[in-house]
PDB file of C-alpha atoms in Angstrom:
ATOM      1  CA  MET T   1     -34.882  27.205  37.326  1.00  0.00           C
ATOM      2  CA  ILE T   2     -33.196  27.226  40.737  1.00  0.00           C
ATOM      3  CA  ARG T   3     -30.678  24.583  39.582  1.00  0.00           C
ATOM      4  CA  LEU T   4     -29.691  26.665  36.560  1.00  0.00           C
ATOM      5  CA  ILE T   5     -29.178  29.728  38.772  1.00  0.00           C
ATOM      6  CA  LEU T   6     -27.082  27.798  41.311  1.00  0.00           C
ATOM      7  CA  ILE T   7     -24.884  26.240  38.616  1.00  0.00           C
ATOM      8  CA  SER T   8     -24.422  29.600  36.876  1.00  0.00           C
ATOM      9  CA  ILE T   9     -23.407  31.261  40.144  1.00  0.00           C
ATOM     10  CA  PHE T  10     -21.002  28.431  40.947  1.00  0.00           C
ATOM     11  CA  LEU T  11     -19.393  28.465  37.483  1.00  0.00           C
ATOM     12  CA  ILE T  12     -18.891  32.224  37.425  1.00  0.00           C
ATOM     13  CA  SER T  13     -17.558  32.205  40.990  1.00  0.00           C
ATOM     14  CA  PHE T  14     -15.188  29.339  40.257  1.00  0.00           C
ATOM     15  CA  LEU T  15     -13.772  30.938  37.117  1.00  0.00           C
ATOM     16  CA  LEU T  16     -13.244  34.281  38.829  1.00  0.00           C
ATOM     17  CA  LEU T  17     -11.870  32.955  42.106  1.00  0.00           C
ATOM     18  CA  SER T  18      -9.653  30.378  40.386  1.00  0.00           C
ATOM     19  CA  THR T  19      -7.644  33.060  38.571  1.00  0.00           C
ATOM     20  CA  PRO T  20      -5.171  33.397  41.483  1.00  0.00           C
ATOM     21  CA  LEU T  21      -4.999  29.595  41.591  1.00  0.00           C
ATOM     22  CA  LEU T  22      -3.870  29.525  37.974  1.00  0.00           C
ATOM     23  CA  LEU T  23      -1.016  31.879  38.830  1.00  0.00           C
ATOM     24  CA  ILE T  24       0.000  29.763  41.833  1.00  0.00           C
ATOM     25  CA  GLU T  25      -0.159  26.576  39.789  1.00  0.00           C
ATOM     26  CA  LYS T  26       1.988  28.172  37.102  1.00  0.00           C
ATOM     27  CA  MET T  27       4.652  28.955  39.674  1.00  0.00           C
ATOM     28  CA  ILE T  28       4.517  25.412  41.076  1.00  0.00           C
ATOM     29  CA  ALA T  29       4.774  23.963  37.551  1.00  0.00           C
ATOM     30  CA  LYS T  30       8.154  25.641  37.006  1.00  0.00           C
ATOM     31  CA  ARG T  31       9.735  23.483  39.716  1.00  0.00           C
ATOM     32  CA  HIS T  32       7.318  20.586  40.094  1.00  0.00           C
ATOM     33  CA  PRO T  33       5.360  20.088  36.831  1.00  0.00           C
ATOM     34  CA  ASN T  34       3.892  16.712  37.832  1.00  0.00           C
ATOM     35  CA  THR T  35       2.617  18.079  41.135  1.00  0.00           C
ATOM     36  CA  ALA T  36       0.952  21.000  39.343  1.00  0.00           C
ATOM     37  CA  ASP T  37      -0.605  18.660  36.761  1.00  0.00           C
ATOM     38  CA  ILE T  38      -2.255  16.463  39.390  1.00  0.00           C
ATOM     39  CA  SER T  39      -3.287  19.443  41.509  1.00  0.00           C
ATOM     40  CA  GLN T  40      -5.012  21.126  38.560  1.00  0.00           C
ATOM     41  CA  LEU T  41      -6.712  17.870  37.591  1.00  0.00           C
ATOM     42  CA  ARG T  42      -8.171  17.428  41.087  1.00  0.00           C
ATOM     43  CA  ILE T  43      -9.323  21.045  41.319  1.00  0.00           C
ATOM     44  CA  VAL T  44     -11.321  20.814  38.090  1.00  0.00           C
ATOM     45  CA  GLN T  45     -12.662  17.385  38.989  1.00  0.00           C
ATOM     46  CA  TRP T  46     -13.904  18.796  42.305  1.00  0.00           C
ATOM     47  CA  ALA T  47     -15.658  21.636  40.451  1.00  0.00           C
ATOM     48  CA  PHE T  48     -17.297  19.181  38.051  1.00  0.00           C
ATOM     49  CA  ARG T  49     -18.490  16.995  40.933  1.00  0.00           C
ATOM     50  CA  VAL T  50     -20.113  20.053  42.516  1.00  0.00           C
ATOM     51  CA  ILE T  51     -21.909  20.795  39.227  1.00  0.00           C
ATOM     52  CA  ILE T  52     -23.113  17.189  38.984  1.00  0.00           C
ATOM     53  CA  PHE T  53     -24.427  17.433  42.557  1.00  0.00           C
ATOM     54  CA  LEU T  54     -26.250  20.684  41.784  1.00  0.00           C
ATOM     55  CA  THR T  55     -28.002  19.098  38.794  1.00  0.00           C
ATOM     56  CA  GLY T  56     -29.449  16.381  41.004  1.00  0.00           C
ATOM     57  CA  THR T  57     -28.114  13.752  38.602  1.00  0.00           C
ATOM     58  CA  ARG T  58     -28.239  10.129  39.757  1.00  0.00           C
ATOM     59  CA  LEU T  59     -25.231   8.260  38.360  1.00  0.00           C
ATOM     60  CA  THR T  60     -24.836   4.589  37.561  1.00  0.00           C
ATOM     61  CA  ILE T  61     -21.229   3.686  36.714  1.00  0.00           C
ATOM     62  CA  ILE T  62     -20.415   0.328  35.135  1.00  0.00           C
ATOM     63  CA  GLY T  63     -17.048  -1.230  34.279  1.00  0.00           C
ATOM     64  CA  GLU T  64     -14.830   1.462  35.760  1.00  0.00           C
ATOM     65  CA  ASP T  65     -12.357  -1.260  36.711  1.00  0.00           C
ATOM     66  CA  HIS T  66     -11.661  -1.719  32.984  1.00  0.00           C
ATOM     67  CA  ILE T  67      -9.629   1.500  32.964  1.00  0.00           C
ATOM     68  CA  PRO T  68      -5.887   0.786  33.325  1.00  0.00           C
ATOM     69  CA  LYS T  69      -4.277   2.844  36.085  1.00  0.00           C
ATOM     70  CA  ASP T  70      -0.691   2.397  34.889  1.00  0.00           C
ATOM     71  CA  LYS T  71      -0.835   3.545  31.252  1.00  0.00           C
ATOM     72  CA  ALA T  72      -2.345   6.192  29.006  1.00  0.00           C
ATOM     73  CA  VAL T  73      -5.498   5.279  27.104  1.00  0.00           C
ATOM     74  CA  LEU T  74      -7.766   6.725  24.444  1.00  0.00           C
ATOM     75  CA  TYR T  75     -11.333   7.162  25.676  1.00  0.00           C
ATOM     76  CA  ILE T  76     -13.932   6.979  22.895  1.00  0.00           C
ATOM     77  CA  GLY T  77     -17.550   7.812  23.680  1.00  0.00           C
ATOM     78  CA  ASN T  78     -20.920   8.643  22.177  1.00  0.00           C
ATOM     79  CA  HIS T  79     -21.885  12.303  22.543  1.00  0.00           C
ATOM     80  CA  ARG T  80     -25.333  13.329  23.771  1.00  0.00           C
ATOM     81  CA  SER T  81     -24.701  16.388  25.922  1.00  0.00           C
ATOM     82  CA  TYR T  82     -22.195  18.894  27.271  1.00  0.00           C
ATOM     83  CA  PHE T  83     -22.598  16.977  30.517  1.00  0.00           C
ATOM     84  CA  ASP T  84     -20.857  13.973  28.897  1.00  0.00           C
ATOM     85  CA  ILE T  85     -17.634  15.902  29.454  1.00  0.00           C
ATOM     86  CA  VAL T  86     -18.454  17.050  32.973  1.00  0.00           C
ATOM     87  CA  ILE T  87     -19.411  13.579  34.177  1.00  0.00           C
ATOM     88  CA  THR T  88     -16.652  11.544  32.512  1.00  0.00           C
ATOM     89  CA  TYR T  89     -13.858  13.998  33.272  1.00  0.00           C
ATOM     90  CA  ALA T  90     -14.789  14.005  36.957  1.00  0.00           C
ATOM     91  CA  ARG T  91     -13.988  10.267  37.000  1.00  0.00           C
ATOM     92  CA  CYS T  92     -10.664  10.191  35.106  1.00  0.00           C
ATOM     93  CA  PRO T  93      -8.102   8.404  37.321  1.00  0.00           C
ATOM     94  CA  GLN T  94      -5.149  10.150  35.684  1.00  0.00           C
ATOM     95  CA  LEU T  95      -4.246  13.127  33.502  1.00  0.00           C
ATOM     96  CA  THR T  96      -6.553  13.229  30.504  1.00  0.00           C
ATOM     97  CA  GLY T  97      -6.830  15.768  27.720  1.00  0.00           C
ATOM     98  CA  TYR T  98     -10.135  16.154  25.909  1.00  0.00           C
ATOM     99  CA  VAL T  99     -10.469  17.125  22.243  1.00  0.00           C
ATOM    100  CA  ALA T 100     -12.742  20.177  21.988  1.00  0.00           C
ATOM    101  CA  LYS T 101     -13.933  22.595  19.333  1.00  0.00           C
ATOM    102  CA  ASP T 102     -11.571  25.520  18.798  1.00  0.00           C
ATOM    103  CA  THR T 103     -14.447  27.887  19.648  1.00  0.00           C
ATOM    104  CA  MET T 104     -13.760  27.000  23.309  1.00  0.00           C
ATOM    105  CA  LEU T 105     -10.579  29.069  23.035  1.00  0.00           C
ATOM    106  CA  LYS T 106     -12.736  32.195  23.091  1.00  0.00           C
ATOM    107  CA  ILE T 107     -13.969  31.547  26.642  1.00  0.00           C
ATOM    108  CA  PRO T 108     -11.790  33.468  29.140  1.00  0.00           C
ATOM    109  CA  ILE T 109     -10.184  31.578  32.032  1.00  0.00           C
ATOM    110  CA  LEU T 110     -11.908  28.302  31.087  1.00  0.00           C
ATOM    111  CA  SER T 111      -9.685  27.992  28.010  1.00  0.00           C
ATOM    112  CA  ILE T 112      -6.612  28.487  30.227  1.00  0.00           C
ATOM    113  CA  TRP T 113      -7.707  25.646  32.504  1.00  0.00           C
ATOM    114  CA  MET T 114      -8.299  23.466  29.445  1.00  0.00           C
ATOM    115  CA  LYS T 115      -4.817  24.153  28.079  1.00  0.00           C
ATOM    116  CA  ARG T 116      -3.272  23.422  31.463  1.00  0.00           C
ATOM    117  CA  LEU T 117      -5.104  20.095  31.479  1.00  0.00           C
ATOM    118  CA  TYR T 118      -3.755  19.090  28.052  1.00  0.00           C
ATOM    119  CA  CYS T 119      -6.991  19.588  26.144  1.00  0.00           C
ATOM    120  CA  LEU T 120      -6.579  19.990  22.384  1.00  0.00           C
ATOM    121  CA  PHE T 121      -8.635  22.213  20.119  1.00  0.00           C
ATOM    122  CA  LEU T 122      -9.906  21.117  16.718  1.00  0.00           C
ATOM    123  CA  ASN T 123     -10.534  23.397  13.771  1.00  0.00           C
ATOM    124  CA  ARG T 124     -12.813  21.333  11.551  1.00  0.00           C
ATOM    125  CA  ASP T 125     -12.278  23.599   8.551  1.00  0.00           C
ATOM    126  CA  ASP T 126      -8.487  23.280   8.509  1.00  0.00           C
ATOM    127  CA  VAL T 127      -7.201  19.817   7.595  1.00  0.00           C
ATOM    128  CA  LYS T 128      -3.589  20.764   8.318  1.00  0.00           C
ATOM    129  CA  GLU T 129      -4.467  22.010  11.804  1.00  0.00           C
ATOM    130  CA  GLY T 130      -6.481  18.844  12.391  1.00  0.00           C
ATOM    131  CA  LEU T 131      -3.460  16.704  11.530  1.00  0.00           C
ATOM    132  CA  LYS T 132      -1.278  18.795  13.823  1.00  0.00           C
ATOM    133  CA  MET T 133      -3.782  18.269  16.641  1.00  0.00           C
ATOM    134  CA  ILE T 134      -3.685  14.490  16.148  1.00  0.00           C
ATOM    135  CA  LEU T 135       0.135  14.494  16.200  1.00  0.00           C
ATOM    136  CA  THR T 136       0.098  16.476  19.435  1.00  0.00           C
ATOM    137  CA  GLY T 137      -2.355  13.969  20.923  1.00  0.00           C
ATOM    138  CA  ILE T 138      -0.044  11.118  19.899  1.00  0.00           C
ATOM    139  CA  ASP T 139       2.863  12.822  21.678  1.00  0.00           C
ATOM    140  CA  GLN T 140       0.775  13.351  24.807  1.00  0.00           C
ATOM    141  CA  ILE T 141      -0.233   9.680  24.940  1.00  0.00           C
ATOM    142  CA  LYS T 142       3.407   8.672  24.523  1.00  0.00           C
ATOM    143  CA  ASN T 143       4.174  10.905  27.508  1.00  0.00           C
ATOM    144  CA  GLY T 144       1.582   9.152  29.652  1.00  0.00           C
ATOM    145  CA  ILE T 145      -1.363  11.526  29.220  1.00  0.00           C
ATOM    146  CA  SER T 146      -4.651   9.890  28.263  1.00  0.00           C
ATOM    147  CA  MET T 147      -6.888  11.472  25.635  1.00  0.00           C
ATOM    148  CA  CYS T 148     -10.661  11.517  25.173  1.00  0.00           C
ATOM    149  CA  ILE T 149     -12.540  12.024  21.902  1.00  0.00           C
ATOM    150  CA  PHE T 150     -16.208  11.993  20.954  1.00  0.00           C
ATOM    151  CA  PRO T 151     -15.872  10.839  17.305  1.00  0.00           C
ATOM    152  CA  GLU T 152     -19.391  11.845  16.239  1.00  0.00           C
ATOM    153  CA  GLY T 153     -18.088  15.398  16.117  1.00  0.00           C
ATOM    154  CA  SER T 154     -21.234  16.950  17.588  1.00  0.00           C
ATOM    155  CA  ARG T 155     -23.985  16.152  20.074  1.00  0.00           C
ATOM    156  CA  SER T 156     -26.781  13.851  18.916  1.00  0.00           C
ATOM    157  CA  TRP T 157     -29.258  14.518  21.711  1.00  0.00           C
ATOM    158  CA  GLU T 158     -32.326  14.662  19.433  1.00  0.00           C
ATOM    159  CA  THR T 159     -32.002  11.016  18.387  1.00  0.00           C
ATOM    160  CA  GLU T 160     -32.830   7.835  20.290  1.00  0.00           C
ATOM    161  CA  GLU T 161     -30.350   6.853  23.005  1.00  0.00           C
ATOM    162  CA  THR T 162     -28.961   4.015  20.906  1.00  0.00           C
ATOM    163  CA  GLU T 163     -28.535   6.071  17.735  1.00  0.00           C
ATOM    164  CA  MET T 164     -25.266   7.774  16.858  1.00  0.00           C
ATOM    165  CA  GLN T 165     -23.775   9.700  13.992  1.00  0.00           C
ATOM    166  CA  PRO T 166     -20.989   7.803  12.166  1.00  0.00           C
ATOM    167  CA  PHE T 167     -17.682   7.862  14.005  1.00  0.00           C
ATOM    168  CA  LYS T 168     -14.927   9.736  12.186  1.00  0.00           C
ATOM    169  CA  GLU T 169     -12.168   7.192  11.570  1.00  0.00           C
ATOM    170  CA  GLY T 170      -9.423   9.807  11.962  1.00  0.00           C
ATOM    171  CA  SER T 171     -10.394  10.145  15.613  1.00  0.00           C
ATOM    172  CA  LEU T 172      -8.858   6.728  16.316  1.00  0.00           C
ATOM    173  CA  LYS T 173      -5.444   7.573  14.838  1.00  0.00           C
ATOM    174  CA  MET T 174      -4.011   8.344  18.274  1.00  0.00           C
ATOM    175  CA  ALA T 175      -4.566   4.722  19.315  1.00  0.00           C
ATOM    176  CA  GLU T 176      -3.415   3.311  15.975  1.00  0.00           C
ATOM    177  CA  LYS T 177      -0.129   5.201  16.085  1.00  0.00           C
ATOM    178  CA  THR T 178       0.662   4.671  19.771  1.00  0.00           C
ATOM    179  CA  GLY T 179      -0.825   1.223  20.352  1.00  0.00           C
ATOM    180  CA  CYS T 180      -2.521   2.473  23.514  1.00  0.00           C
ATOM    181  CA  PRO T 181      -5.714   0.736  24.691  1.00  0.00           C
ATOM    182  CA  ILE T 182      -9.050   2.166  23.554  1.00  0.00           C
ATOM    183  CA  ILE T 183     -11.648   2.464  26.316  1.00  0.00           C
ATOM    184  CA  PRO T 184     -15.164   2.569  24.783  1.00  0.00           C
ATOM    185  CA  MET T 185     -17.616   4.672  26.815  1.00  0.00           C
ATOM    186  CA  ALA T 186     -21.389   4.290  26.498  1.00  0.00           C
ATOM    187  CA  ILE T 187     -23.241   7.272  27.972  1.00  0.00           C
ATOM    188  CA  SER T 188     -27.024   7.338  28.449  1.00  0.00           C
ATOM    189  CA  GLY T 189     -29.344   9.971  29.899  1.00  0.00           C
ATOM    190  CA  THR T 190     -27.148  13.063  29.865  1.00  0.00           C
ATOM    191  CA  ALA T 191     -29.358  14.931  27.381  1.00  0.00           C
ATOM    192  CA  ASP T 192     -32.159  14.706  29.961  1.00  0.00           C
ATOM    193  CA  ILE T 193     -30.194  17.020  32.239  1.00  0.00           C
ATOM    194  CA  TRP T 194     -30.220  20.107  29.997  1.00  0.00           C
ATOM    195  CA  GLU T 195     -30.529  19.759  26.232  1.00  0.00           C
ATOM    196  CA  LYS T 196     -34.038  18.279  26.236  1.00  0.00           C
ATOM    197  CA  HIS T 197     -35.269  20.963  28.650  1.00  0.00           C
ATOM    198  CA  PHE T 198     -33.205  23.929  27.435  1.00  0.00           C
ATOM    199  CA  PRO T 199     -32.565  26.306  29.113  1.00  0.00           C
ATOM    200  CA  TRP T 200     -33.577  24.610  32.381  1.00  0.00           C
ATOM    201  CA  ILE T 201     -31.653  21.986  34.337  1.00  0.00           C
ATOM    202  CA  HIS T 202     -33.531  18.849  35.413  1.00  0.00           C
ATOM    203  CA  PRO T 203     -32.436  15.904  37.596  1.00  0.00           C
ATOM    204  CA  ALA T 204     -31.801  12.810  35.481  1.00  0.00           C
ATOM    205  CA  ASP T 205     -30.700   9.192  35.663  1.00  0.00           C
ATOM    206  CA  VAL T 206     -27.389   8.828  33.845  1.00  0.00           C
ATOM    207  CA  THR T 207     -25.508   5.633  33.059  1.00  0.00           C
ATOM    208  CA  VAL T 208     -21.836   5.600  32.081  1.00  0.00           C
ATOM    209  CA  GLU T 209     -20.361   2.256  31.081  1.00  0.00           C
ATOM    210  CA  TYR T 210     -16.700   1.615  30.356  1.00  0.00           C
ATOM    211  CA  GLY T 211     -16.125  -1.339  28.045  1.00  0.00           C
ATOM    212  CA  SER T 212     -13.181  -3.716  28.059  1.00  0.00           C
ATOM    213  CA  PRO T 213      -9.966  -2.194  26.646  1.00  0.00           C
ATOM    214  CA  ILE T 214      -9.524  -2.642  22.900  1.00  0.00           C
ATOM    215  CA  ASP T 215      -6.012  -3.403  21.672  1.00  0.00           C
ATOM    216  CA  PRO T 216      -5.880  -2.334  17.986  1.00  0.00           C
ATOM    217  CA  LYS T 217      -2.933  -4.659  17.314  1.00  0.00           C
ATOM    218  CA  GLU T 218      -4.981  -7.716  18.310  1.00  0.00           C
ATOM    219  CA  LEU T 219      -7.832  -6.996  15.886  1.00  0.00           C
ATOM    220  CA  ALA T 220      -8.250  -8.506  12.442  1.00  0.00           C
ATOM    221  CA  LYS T 221      -6.987  -6.371   9.557  1.00  0.00           C
ATOM    222  CA  GLU T 222     -10.514  -5.493   8.442  1.00  0.00           C
ATOM    223  CA  GLU T 223     -11.383  -4.341  11.974  1.00  0.00           C
ATOM    224  CA  GLN T 224      -8.185  -2.303  12.134  1.00  0.00           C
ATOM    225  CA  ARG T 225      -9.084  -0.567   8.862  1.00  0.00           C
ATOM    226  CA  HIS T 226     -12.488   0.395  10.286  1.00  0.00           C
ATOM    227  CA  LEU T 227     -11.518   0.892  13.911  1.00  0.00           C
ATOM    228  CA  GLY T 228     -14.048   3.700  14.368  1.00  0.00           C
ATOM    229  CA  LYS T 229     -16.941   1.539  13.191  1.00  0.00           C
ATOM    230  CA  TYR T 230     -15.708  -1.401  15.269  1.00  0.00           C
ATOM    231  CA  THR T 231     -15.576   0.717  18.437  1.00  0.00           C
ATOM    232  CA  GLN T 232     -18.942   2.317  17.690  1.00  0.00           C
ATOM    233  CA  ASN T 233     -20.587  -1.103  17.402  1.00  0.00           C
ATOM    234  CA  ILE T 234     -19.302  -2.024  20.859  1.00  0.00           C
ATOM    235  CA  ILE T 235     -20.670   1.222  22.301  1.00  0.00           C
ATOM    236  CA  ARG T 236     -24.013   0.651  20.572  1.00  0.00           C
ATOM    237  CA  GLU T 237     -24.313  -2.801  22.154  1.00  0.00           C
ATOM    238  CA  MET T 238     -23.739  -1.280  25.591  1.00  0.00           C
ATOM    239  CA  LEU T 239     -26.322   1.447  24.932  1.00  0.00           C
ATOM    240  CA  ILE T 240     -28.877  -1.167  23.916  1.00  0.00           C
ATOM    241  CA  GLU T 241     -28.276  -2.975  27.217  1.00  0.00           C
ATOM    242  CA  HIS T 242     -28.829   0.311  29.078  1.00  0.00           C
ATOM    243  CA  GLN T 243     -32.301   0.582  27.539  1.00  0.00           C
ATOM    244  CA  LYS T 244     -33.178  -2.939  28.651  1.00  0.00           C
TER     245      LYS T 244
END
């Protein structure tokens, strides 16, 4: 219970106290947009690292050297918990926008930070808006901003660690259209932090593994047609190794 209280206090305090920061960052962005981008990234990453510390989570990170530092990528991961976002975003080496549900737009201050950090919001009931979101993501990757998507569409914390819902093939369009590398992420143990003990926070052992970059252009035509399934199989293999 004490961990939940501490995290709640920290989150509320951060959102309230960061309001002046948002105004300052907006002023900086008018003259030095790149400086403001990096500054905002590091501020949020610091906040996420504090949250991870407060949960008592013990992290094992594998294959982080697979992430290119000189180009935008598309991160693709399995989705077990809200903490998937907290943990992986805290480790992004460069600007990265996450694809989130459009319901996140209703959260004051947090939604402003998300917009500033190039996050995109998906309305699952509007195909046209979904296409527009993908096109925006393509533009962001072309401009050097990485993107991250959890193609299952929702958390699958009630299943076994190695089980996933089918990946939505449209989620991989950003890589197909830009040719950027796909970084598969296999995440284990995050549901043990909160979802499996809701509403309490528990310490947990979490493993995040980054697979070798996937170049869509180098795949066989059949693999290119089913890029989501191909990437999911790679993630599943990594998850199976985690269980061993």
